[in-house]
Every structure is written in structure tokens, then in C-alpha cells.
CSV table of C-alpha atoms and ligand atoms in Angstrom, one decimal:
chain,number,residue,atom,x,y,z
A,1,MET,CA,23.5,-7.9,-9.6
A,2,GLY,CA,24.4,-11.1,-11.6
A,3,ARG,CA,23.1,-13.0,-8.7
A,4,VAL,CA,19.6,-11.7,-9.0
A,5,GLU,CA,19.5,-12.5,-12.7
A,6,ASN,CA,20.7,-16.0,-12.2
A,7,VAL,CA,18.5,-17.2,-9.7
A,8,ALA,CA,15.9,-19.8,-10.9
A,9,VAL,CA,12.2,-18.9,-10.8
A,10,ALA,CA,10.5,-19.9,-7.7
A,11,GLY,CA,8.7,-23.2,-7.9
A,12,ALA,CA,5.6,-24.2,-5.9
A,13,SER,CA,7.9,-25.3,-3.0
A,14,ARG,CA,10.7,-23.1,-2.8
A,15,THR,CA,10.8,-19.6,-1.5
A,16,LEU,CA,12.8,-16.7,-3.0
A,17,PRO,CA,16.3,-16.7,-2.0
A,18,TRP,CA,16.5,-15.1,1.5
A,19,SER,CA,19.4,-12.8,0.3
A,20,TRP,CA,16.6,-10.9,-1.5
A,21,TYR,CA,15.2,-9.7,1.7
A,22,THR,CA,18.3,-7.9,2.8
A,23,ASP,CA,20.3,-7.0,-0.4
A,24,PRO,CA,20.1,-3.2,-1.3
A,25,ALA,CA,20.8,-4.0,-5.0
A,26,VAL,CA,17.5,-6.2,-5.1
A,27,LEU,CA,15.6,-3.4,-3.5
A,28,GLY,CA,17.1,-1.0,-6.2
A,29,LEU,CA,15.8,-3.3,-8.9
A,30,GLU,CA,12.5,-3.6,-7.3
A,31,GLN,CA,12.2,0.2,-7.0
A,32,GLU,CA,13.0,0.5,-10.7
A,33,ARG,CA,11.1,-2.4,-12.2
A,34,ILE,CA,8.2,-2.7,-9.8
A,35,PHE,CA,7.4,0.4,-7.8
A,36,ARG,CA,8.2,2.8,-10.8
A,37,ARG,CA,5.6,1.0,-13.0
A,38,SER,CA,2.7,0.2,-10.7
A,39,TRP,CA,-0.4,1.7,-9.4
A,40,GLN,CA,-0.2,2.3,-5.7
A,41,TYR,CA,-2.6,3.8,-3.1
A,42,VAL,CA,-1.4,7.1,-1.8
A,43,GLY,CA,-4.4,8.5,0.1
A,44,ARG,CA,-8.0,9.8,0.0
A,45,ALA,CA,-9.5,12.4,-2.3
A,46,ASP,CA,-10.9,14.3,0.6
A,47,GLU,CA,-7.5,15.0,2.0
A,48,VAL,CA,-7.4,17.4,-0.8
A,49,ALA,CA,-11.1,18.4,-1.0
A,50,GLU,CA,-10.9,22.0,-1.7
A,51,ALA,CA,-9.2,24.0,-4.3
A,52,GLY,CA,-5.7,25.0,-3.1
A,53,SER,CA,-5.2,22.0,-0.7
A,54,PHE,CA,-2.2,19.8,-1.0
A,55,SER,CA,-1.1,16.7,0.9
A,56,ALA,CA,2.4,15.1,0.9
A,57,THR,CA,2.6,11.3,0.3
A,58,ARG,CA,4.8,8.8,-1.5
A,59,VAL,CA,4.6,6.3,-4.1
A,60,GLY,CA,7.4,3.6,-3.4
A,61,HIS,CA,10.5,5.7,-2.6
A,62,ILE,CA,9.2,8.7,-4.6
A,63,PRO,CA,8.0,11.7,-2.7
A,64,VAL,CA,4.6,12.8,-4.1
A,65,VAL,CA,2.4,15.8,-3.5
A,66,LEU,CA,-1.4,15.7,-4.3
A,67,VAL,CA,-3.0,18.9,-5.2
A,68,ARG,CA,-6.5,20.2,-5.9
A,69,ASP,CA,-5.9,23.0,-8.4
A,70,GLU,CA,-7.9,26.1,-8.9
A,71,GLU,CA,-10.3,24.3,-11.4
A,72,GLU,CA,-10.6,21.6,-8.7
A,73,THR,CA,-8.7,19.0,-10.7
A,74,LEU,CA,-6.8,16.6,-8.7
A,75,ARG,CA,-3.2,16.4,-9.6
A,76,ALA,CA,-0.1,14.5,-8.5
A,77,PHE,CA,3.5,15.8,-8.7
A,78,VAL,CA,6.8,14.5,-7.7
A,79,ASN,CA,7.4,16.5,-4.6
A,80,VAL,CA,10.9,17.4,-5.5
A,81,CYS,CA,12.3,20.8,-6.3
A,82,ARG,CA,13.8,21.2,-9.8
A,83,HIS,CA,16.5,23.5,-8.3
A,84,ARG,CA,18.6,21.4,-6.2
A,85,GLY,CA,16.2,18.6,-5.2
A,86,SER,CA,14.8,19.6,-1.8
A,87,ILE,CA,11.4,18.1,-0.7
A,88,ILE,CA,8.9,20.8,-1.2
A,89,CYS,CA,5.8,20.1,0.8
A,90,ASP,CA,5.3,18.4,4.1
A,91,GLY,CA,2.0,17.2,5.6
A,92,SER,CA,-1.0,18.8,4.4
A,93,GLY,CA,-2.8,22.3,4.1
A,94,LYS,CA,-4.0,24.9,1.8
A,95,ARG,CA,-1.9,27.2,-0.3
A,96,SER,CA,-2.1,29.2,-3.4
A,97,THR,CA,1.5,28.1,-4.6
A,98,LEU,CA,3.9,25.5,-3.6
A,99,GLN,CA,7.2,27.2,-2.3
A,100,CYS,CA,10.3,25.2,-1.7
A,101,PRO,CA,11.6,26.0,1.7
A,102,TYR,CA,15.4,25.8,0.6
A,103,HIS,CA,15.6,28.9,-1.8
A,104,ALA,CA,12.1,29.7,-2.4
A,105,TRP,CA,11.5,28.6,-5.8
A,106,THR,CA,7.8,28.8,-6.2
A,107,TYR,CA,5.4,26.7,-8.3
A,108,GLY,CA,1.8,27.1,-9.3
A,109,LEU,CA,-0.9,24.5,-8.3
A,110,ASP,CA,-0.6,23.3,-12.0
A,111,GLY,CA,3.1,22.6,-11.3
A,112,ARG,CA,4.5,25.6,-13.3
A,113,LEU,CA,7.6,27.4,-12.0
A,114,ILE,CA,6.4,30.8,-11.3
A,115,SER,CA,9.4,32.4,-9.7
A,116,ALA,CA,13.0,31.6,-8.7
A,117,PRO,CA,14.7,34.5,-6.6
A,118,ARG,CA,17.4,36.3,-8.5
A,119,SER,CA,17.0,34.3,-11.6
A,120,ASN,CA,15.8,37.4,-13.5
A,121,ARG,CA,19.0,39.2,-12.5
A,122,GLU,CA,21.3,36.4,-13.3
A,123,GLY,CA,19.5,34.7,-16.1
A,124,GLY,CA,20.1,31.3,-17.6
A,125,LEU,CA,16.9,29.6,-16.4
A,126,ASP,CA,14.1,28.5,-18.8
A,127,SER,CA,11.3,28.3,-16.4
A,128,SER,CA,9.0,26.7,-19.1
A,129,GLU,CA,11.0,23.4,-18.7
A,130,LEU,CA,11.5,23.5,-14.9
A,131,GLY,CA,7.9,22.8,-13.7
A,132,LEU,CA,7.1,19.9,-11.3
A,133,ILE,CA,7.1,16.6,-12.7
A,134,PRO,CA,3.4,15.3,-13.0
A,135,LEU,CA,2.4,11.9,-12.3
A,136,ARG,CA,-0.7,9.8,-13.3
A,137,ALA,CA,-3.3,10.0,-10.6
A,138,GLU,CA,-6.7,8.2,-10.7
A,139,THR,CA,-9.4,7.5,-8.2
A,140,TRP,CA,-11.8,4.7,-7.3
A,141,GLY,CA,-14.5,6.3,-5.3
A,142,PRO,CA,-12.7,8.4,-2.4
A,143,PHE,CA,-9.3,6.5,-3.0
A,144,VAL,CA,-6.5,8.1,-4.9
A,145,PHE,CA,-3.8,5.9,-6.7
A,146,VAL,CA,-0.6,7.1,-8.4
A,147,ASN,CA,1.4,5.5,-11.0
A,148,PRO,CA,5.0,6.9,-11.8
A,149,ASP,CA,4.8,5.2,-15.2
A,150,PRO,CA,3.2,7.6,-17.8
A,151,ASP,CA,2.4,4.7,-20.2
A,152,ALA,CA,0.5,2.6,-17.5
A,153,GLY,CA,-2.8,1.2,-18.2
A,154,PRO,CA,-5.9,2.6,-16.5
A,155,LEU,CA,-6.4,2.2,-12.8
A,156,ALA,CA,-9.7,0.3,-13.5
A,157,ASP,CA,-7.8,-2.6,-15.1
A,158,PHE,CA,-5.3,-2.7,-12.2
A,159,LEU,CA,-8.2,-3.0,-9.6
A,160,GLU,CA,-9.5,-6.1,-11.4
A,161,ASP,CA,-12.9,-7.0,-10.0
A,162,VAL,CA,-12.1,-5.8,-6.5
A,163,PRO,CA,-14.5,-2.8,-6.7
A,164,GLU,CA,-17.4,-5.2,-7.8
A,165,ARG,CA,-16.7,-7.6,-5.2
A,166,ILE,CA,-16.6,-4.9,-2.4
A,167,ALA,CA,-20.0,-3.4,-3.9
A,168,ALA,CA,-21.5,-7.0,-4.0
A,169,SER,CA,-20.7,-7.4,-0.3
A,170,GLY,CA,-22.9,-4.5,0.5
A,171,ILE,CA,-20.3,-1.7,0.8
A,172,ASP,CA,-20.7,1.6,-1.0
A,173,VAL,CA,-17.2,3.0,-0.7
A,174,GLY,CA,-18.3,6.5,-1.6
A,175,ALA,CA,-20.7,6.5,1.4
A,176,LEU,CA,-18.3,5.3,4.1
A,177,ARG,CA,-17.0,7.6,6.9
A,178,PHE,CA,-13.3,8.0,7.5
A,179,LEU,CA,-12.3,7.0,10.8
A,180,GLN,CA,-8.6,7.2,11.1
A,181,ARG,CA,-5.1,6.4,9.6
A,182,SER,CA,-3.1,3.9,11.4
A,183,GLU,CA,0.8,4.1,10.6
A,184,SER,CA,3.4,1.7,11.3
A,185,SER,CA,7.2,1.2,10.7
A,186,LEU,CA,8.3,-2.5,10.6
A,187,ARG,CA,12.0,-3.9,10.8
A,188,ALA,CA,11.2,-6.2,7.9
A,189,ASN,CA,11.6,-6.2,4.1
A,190,TRP,CA,8.4,-5.2,2.2
A,191,LYS,CA,8.1,-8.7,0.7
A,192,ILE,CA,8.1,-10.4,4.2
A,193,CYS,CA,5.2,-8.0,5.2
A,194,SER,CA,3.4,-8.7,2.0
A,195,GLU,CA,3.8,-12.5,2.1
A,196,ASN,CA,2.6,-12.5,5.8
A,197,PHE,CA,-0.6,-10.9,4.6
A,198,LEU,CA,-1.0,-13.5,1.9
A,199,GLU,CA,-1.4,-16.5,4.0
A,200,CYS,CA,-3.6,-17.5,6.9
A,201,TYR,CA,-1.6,-20.6,7.5
A,202,HIS,CA,-0.3,-18.8,10.5
A,203,CYS,CA,-3.7,-17.7,11.8
A,204,PRO,CA,-4.6,-20.5,14.1
A,205,VAL,CA,-1.1,-20.6,15.6
A,206,ALA,CA,-0.4,-16.8,15.8
A,207,HIS,CA,-3.7,-15.0,15.8
A,208,PRO,CA,-5.8,-16.7,18.5
A,209,GLY,CA,-8.2,-13.8,18.7
A,210,PHE,CA,-8.7,-13.6,14.9
A,211,SER,CA,-9.1,-17.4,14.6
A,212,ALA,CA,-11.7,-17.4,17.4
A,213,ALA,CA,-13.8,-15.1,15.4
A,214,VAL,CA,-13.2,-16.0,11.8
A,215,ASP,CA,-13.2,-19.6,10.4
A,216,VAL,CA,-9.7,-20.0,9.1
A,217,SER,CA,-9.9,-23.7,8.3
A,218,PRO,CA,-8.8,-24.6,4.8
A,219,GLU,CA,-12.5,-25.7,4.0
A,220,SER,CA,-13.9,-22.3,4.8
A,221,TYR,CA,-11.1,-19.7,4.2
A,222,LEU,CA,-10.6,-19.5,0.4
A,223,LEU,CA,-7.6,-18.3,-1.5
A,224,GLU,CA,-7.7,-17.0,-5.0
A,225,ALA,CA,-5.0,-15.4,-7.4
A,226,TYR,CA,-5.8,-13.8,-10.6
A,227,GLY,CA,-3.2,-11.6,-12.3
A,228,ASN,CA,-1.9,-9.0,-9.9
A,229,ARG,CA,-4.9,-9.6,-7.5
A,230,MET,CA,-4.6,-12.1,-4.7
A,231,SER,CA,-7.7,-12.5,-2.4
A,232,GLN,CA,-8.7,-14.4,0.6
A,233,THR,CA,-12.3,-14.6,2.0
A,234,GLY,CA,-13.4,-16.2,5.2
A,235,PRO,CA,-16.7,-16.4,7.2
A,236,PRO,CA,-17.2,-15.7,10.8
A,237,ARG,CA,-17.3,-18.9,13.0
A,238,PRO,CA,-20.8,-20.1,13.7
A,239,GLU,CA,-20.4,-19.0,17.2
A,240,PRO,CA,-17.6,-16.5,17.3
A,241,ARG,CA,-15.9,-15.9,20.7
A,242,GLY,CA,-14.2,-13.2,22.5
A,243,SER,CA,-14.3,-10.3,19.9
A,244,TYR,CA,-16.3,-7.5,18.6
A,245,ASP,CA,-19.7,-8.3,17.2
A,246,LEU,CA,-19.3,-10.0,13.7
A,247,ARG,CA,-23.0,-9.9,12.9
A,248,GLY,CA,-24.1,-7.5,10.1
A,249,GLU,CA,-24.5,-7.1,6.5
A,250,ILE,CA,-21.0,-8.2,5.5
A,251,GLU,CA,-21.1,-12.0,5.9
A,252,ARG,CA,-17.5,-12.8,4.8
A,253,GLY,CA,-14.2,-11.2,5.6
A,254,GLN,CA,-12.5,-10.0,2.3
A,255,PHE,CA,-8.7,-9.5,2.3
A,256,HIS,CA,-7.3,-8.4,-1.1
A,257,PHE,CA,-3.8,-7.7,-2.2
A,258,LEU,CA,-3.2,-5.8,-5.3
A,259,PHE,CA,0.5,-6.3,-6.4
A,260,PRO,CA,2.8,-4.9,-5.6
A,261,ASN,CA,1.7,-3.5,-2.4
A,262,THR,CA,-1.9,-2.3,-2.0
A,263,VAL,CA,-3.9,-4.1,0.8
A,264,ILE,CA,-7.6,-3.9,1.3
A,265,ASN,CA,-9.7,-5.4,4.1
A,266,VAL,CA,-13.3,-5.9,4.9
A,267,MET,CA,-14.1,-7.6,8.3
A,268,PRO,CA,-17.4,-9.4,8.7
A,269,GLY,CA,-20.0,-7.3,10.5
A,270,ARG,CA,-21.2,-3.7,9.7
A,271,PRO,CA,-19.9,-2.1,6.5
A,272,ASN,CA,-16.2,-1.4,7.1
A,273,PHE,CA,-13.1,-1.0,5.0
A,274,SER,CA,-9.4,-0.4,5.4
A,275,ILE,CA,-6.9,0.2,2.6
A,276,GLY,CA,-3.2,1.1,2.5
A,277,PRO,CA,0.2,0.4,1.0
A,278,ILE,CA,3.3,-1.5,2.0
A,279,VAL,CA,6.1,0.8,1.3
A,280,PRO,CA,9.8,-0.3,1.1
A,281,LEU,CA,12.0,2.3,2.8
A,282,GLU,CA,15.1,0.2,3.1
A,283,PRO,CA,15.9,-3.4,2.5
A,284,GLU,CA,15.0,-4.2,6.1
A,285,ARG,CA,12.5,-1.4,7.0
A,286,THR,CA,9.0,-0.9,5.7
A,287,TYR,CA,6.4,1.8,6.3
A,288,ARG,CA,2.7,1.0,6.2
A,289,PHE,CA,-0.5,2.9,6.7
A,290,LEU,CA,-4.1,1.8,6.7
A,291,ASP,CA,-7.0,4.2,6.2
A,292,TYR,CA,-10.0,2.9,8.1
A,293,LEU,CA,-13.6,3.7,7.0
A,294,VAL,CA,-16.9,2.6,8.3
A,295,ASP,CA,-20.7,2.7,7.8
A,296,PRO,CA,-21.7,6.2,8.9
A,297,GLU,CA,-24.5,4.5,10.9
A,298,ALA,CA,-22.2,2.2,12.9
A,299,ASP,CA,-22.1,3.0,16.5
A,300,ASP,CA,-19.1,4.1,18.3
A,301,ALA,CA,-18.8,1.2,20.7
A,302,TRP,CA,-18.8,-1.3,17.6
A,303,VAL,CA,-16.3,0.9,15.9
A,304,SER,CA,-13.9,0.8,18.7
A,305,GLU,CA,-14.2,-2.7,19.3
A,306,MET,CA,-13.6,-3.5,15.7
A,307,LEU,CA,-10.4,-1.2,15.6
A,308,ALA,CA,-9.1,-2.7,18.7
A,309,PHE,CA,-9.6,-6.2,17.3
A,310,ASP,CA,-7.7,-5.2,14.1
A,311,ALA,CA,-5.0,-3.5,16.1
A,312,GLU,CA,-4.4,-6.7,18.0
A,313,VAL,CA,-3.9,-8.7,14.7
A,314,GLY,CA,-1.7,-6.0,13.4
A,315,ALA,CA,0.5,-6.1,16.5
A,316,GLU,CA,0.8,-9.9,16.2
A,317,ASP,CA,1.8,-9.6,12.6
A,318,THR,CA,4.4,-6.9,13.4
A,319,ARG,CA,6.2,-9.4,15.8
A,320,LEU,CA,5.9,-12.3,13.2
A,321,VAL,CA,7.5,-10.4,10.3
A,322,GLU,CA,10.2,-8.9,12.3
A,323,ARG,CA,11.3,-12.4,13.6
A,324,VAL,CA,11.2,-13.6,10.0
A,325,GLN,CA,13.6,-10.8,9.1
A,326,GLU,CA,15.8,-11.7,11.8
A,327,GLY,CA,15.9,-15.3,10.6
A,328,VAL,CA,16.4,-14.7,6.9
A,329,ARG,CA,19.3,-12.1,7.5
A,330,SER,CA,21.3,-14.8,9.4
A,331,GLY,CA,22.9,-15.9,6.1
A,332,LEU,CA,23.5,-19.5,6.8
A,333,VAL,CA,20.1,-20.8,5.4
A,334,GLY,CA,19.6,-19.9,1.7
A,335,GLU,CA,15.9,-20.3,1.3
A,336,GLY,CA,12.7,-21.8,2.8
A,337,ARG,CA,9.6,-23.9,1.5
A,338,LEU,CA,6.0,-23.2,0.7
A,339,LEU,CA,3.1,-25.4,1.2
A,340,PRO,CA,1.4,-25.8,-2.3
A,341,GLU,CA,-2.1,-25.0,-1.1
A,342,SER,CA,-2.1,-23.0,2.1
A,343,GLU,CA,0.8,-20.7,0.8
A,344,ARG,CA,-0.1,-20.6,-2.8
A,345,LEU,CA,-0.8,-16.8,-2.8
A,346,VAL,CA,2.8,-16.3,-1.3
A,347,ALA,CA,4.1,-18.4,-4.3
A,348,HIS,CA,2.1,-16.4,-6.7
A,349,PHE,CA,3.3,-13.1,-5.1
A,350,GLN,CA,6.9,-14.4,-5.3
A,351,SER,CA,6.5,-15.3,-9.1
A,352,LEU,CA,5.3,-11.8,-9.8
A,353,VAL,CA,8.5,-10.4,-8.2
A,354,VAL,CA,10.6,-12.9,-10.2
A,355,ASP,CA,8.9,-12.0,-13.4
A,356,ALA,CA,9.3,-8.2,-12.8
A,357,LEU,CA,12.9,-8.6,-12.0
A,358,ALA,CA,13.7,-10.9,-14.8
B,401,LIG,S1,16.3,23.2,-3.7
B,401,LIG,FE1,14.3,24.2,-3.9
B,401,LIG,S2,14.7,26.2,-4.1
B,401,LIG,FE2,16.6,25.3,-4.0
B,402,LIG,FE1,-1.3,-12.3,10.3
């Protein structure tokens, strides 16, 4: 680990050392110092709408279960049994208790340990201290965020001005209709996935469809970093070509990144919204999902064209990040370079990583 501590802070033009994209020790530090302490998007409140419903998710590498208890309070627990550590819940559903499938230790929806088979006969367990570990959970409209750090500041501070910007663009997040969750597994480090999101320098080259629709020139496509928030906004081209219909209330695309791993997208056109995390599973493997929501009035044809457009961009990005991973893991080149303007959000992201690990 000495190697991580000794690396100089990334300047405007040098990337992070490429060993940081493959080294398990670096991911271990990131889990501890970044993902254990940050607000992260985990799912929607309507996934646990009714009393007794639960939904398994994760925050970084920590398994989490969201629960709506009998009083209809939304709760989050570490989804790990206090007996010998099994995952308790999979998927989602409705239950009056949470029972571990290994030896049937059973917890209430408030996290209390209610019963452990044979424990009365054999003794030695203090059930009052063996409840599920609670986690901080807060919501922005229908969106649930969890932070494993009990001393973290409020979610509202973490979100910065993103809710206001989304509202000002004409979107009422509470009124949107949920469309679908798109999941993906990428053979790339989570930072490569994040950095790819944080610049559109690659757009004219690697996203011909997106660039025919959105004006990605440096004059029109704006980049902005503030604290843990990094934002990009871009208008449609005056005469967008070959894509879904970009006309509508939403005049500019908005693409926000909330450090360390929450992505929020709004495309030009009818009110639409997607949100999801970039979750490190292994140094070279990342899990992502995006929840898509849309104006309830938007017609199905428009919705499918917009989703197809976004899926094409996503598939192009998958190829890009996996090719970068293959390059940086080769070991003979130690680092890369960043353009001072077009890649300044990448530099900002990298400086936040360095600060967190320092
Ligand atoms: S590990 Fe859960 S009951 Fe044994
Ligand atoms: Fe991209």
C-alpha cells in the first residue's frame, strides 16, 4: 500500500497511475475510504411501497436490504445475517419477517432478532445486540440513497443543486412514470467507467448517433465541477439527424455525476430521467444499473426511440471502457494525459479520488 500513499496528486495533465485501475489494494482502500462514507443511489421508494415489502440492493460492496416496516417507515439494513454472515434476502417481495435461509435466524422488519432455532435450549445469545445493522437511508422524491457512514451529512447537501436544476428544466421527479431498469456488467475498473461519463471529448469520434443529435462542440457543450458534483449540459443540434425526436420541454441535455458513483441523465425532448450507480465489484469488473423514468404523457413510440438511442450510446461506451481497461492493465505504460479543458471533469474526479485515499 506504500505505493498508493506515495503517488503525487494528479495535476491538470497527468492521469492517475494506471496501476490504480487493476490493484486490489487500491480498490480495498476505495471501498473503505470512499464507498463506506458516501451517499449512493440504491433504488426507488416505490420498490418498497407497501408495509412489509423488501428489496435487496447494494451500496458499494455492502449488501443492503430496503424495507418498508409496519409503520410504513423506509429502512435500510446491512443484508448480512448476524449468525455466520449469510446474505439474508434476495430480489424483492413482501414478508412479515426477514428469515435467513441458512439456519433460519429470523429478524423483524425493524431489524430486531426475533428468533434463532435452538438458542433457547442452548443459551448464550443476547438477541438484543444481534439485530440487523441499520444504515442511513434518505430520499429525493422517489429516489432512495443510502450512506454506510452514520455520521454523514444530510442527503440534501450531497445532492448540491441538482434537484433545483432538474426542476428548473421542467421535470417534476415525483410525477414521472418508471419505465425500466437496465443492468450491465463491464470488464473495467469503476473509475474508468466514471471517467468515460465525465467527458464528451470522445463523443464526436465514438458516438456518431449522439453527436448527430446533440451539439457536442466545446462552445455549446458546457462542463462544470463544484464540490462532489460534476455536470455537463448540451443543446440539441439546430437540425438533429437520425435519432429520436429531441423536441419538447427539455431544451438541453443534463448529465450529472455525484461523486463517487451516482449518474443522472436528462435527454432533450419530453421530460425524461435516468439515474443509477457505478458499482465496483472487483478491480476490473463493474456493475451498473440505470432506472429510466419518463413523462407519463409521453407516447410509447417516442419512449422506445429514446431508449434505443440511449442503449446505442451505452453499448458504444461499454466497448470504449473495456478497451481502456485492456490498455491500462498492460503494465508497460504508467499513466496517461488529460486535456486541461475538455477533460477537466476527469481531472476533478481524479483529484477527489486522490484526496479520499490520501
Ligand atoms: S448464517 Fe444466517 S442463520 Fe446461520
Ligand atoms: Fe460515451
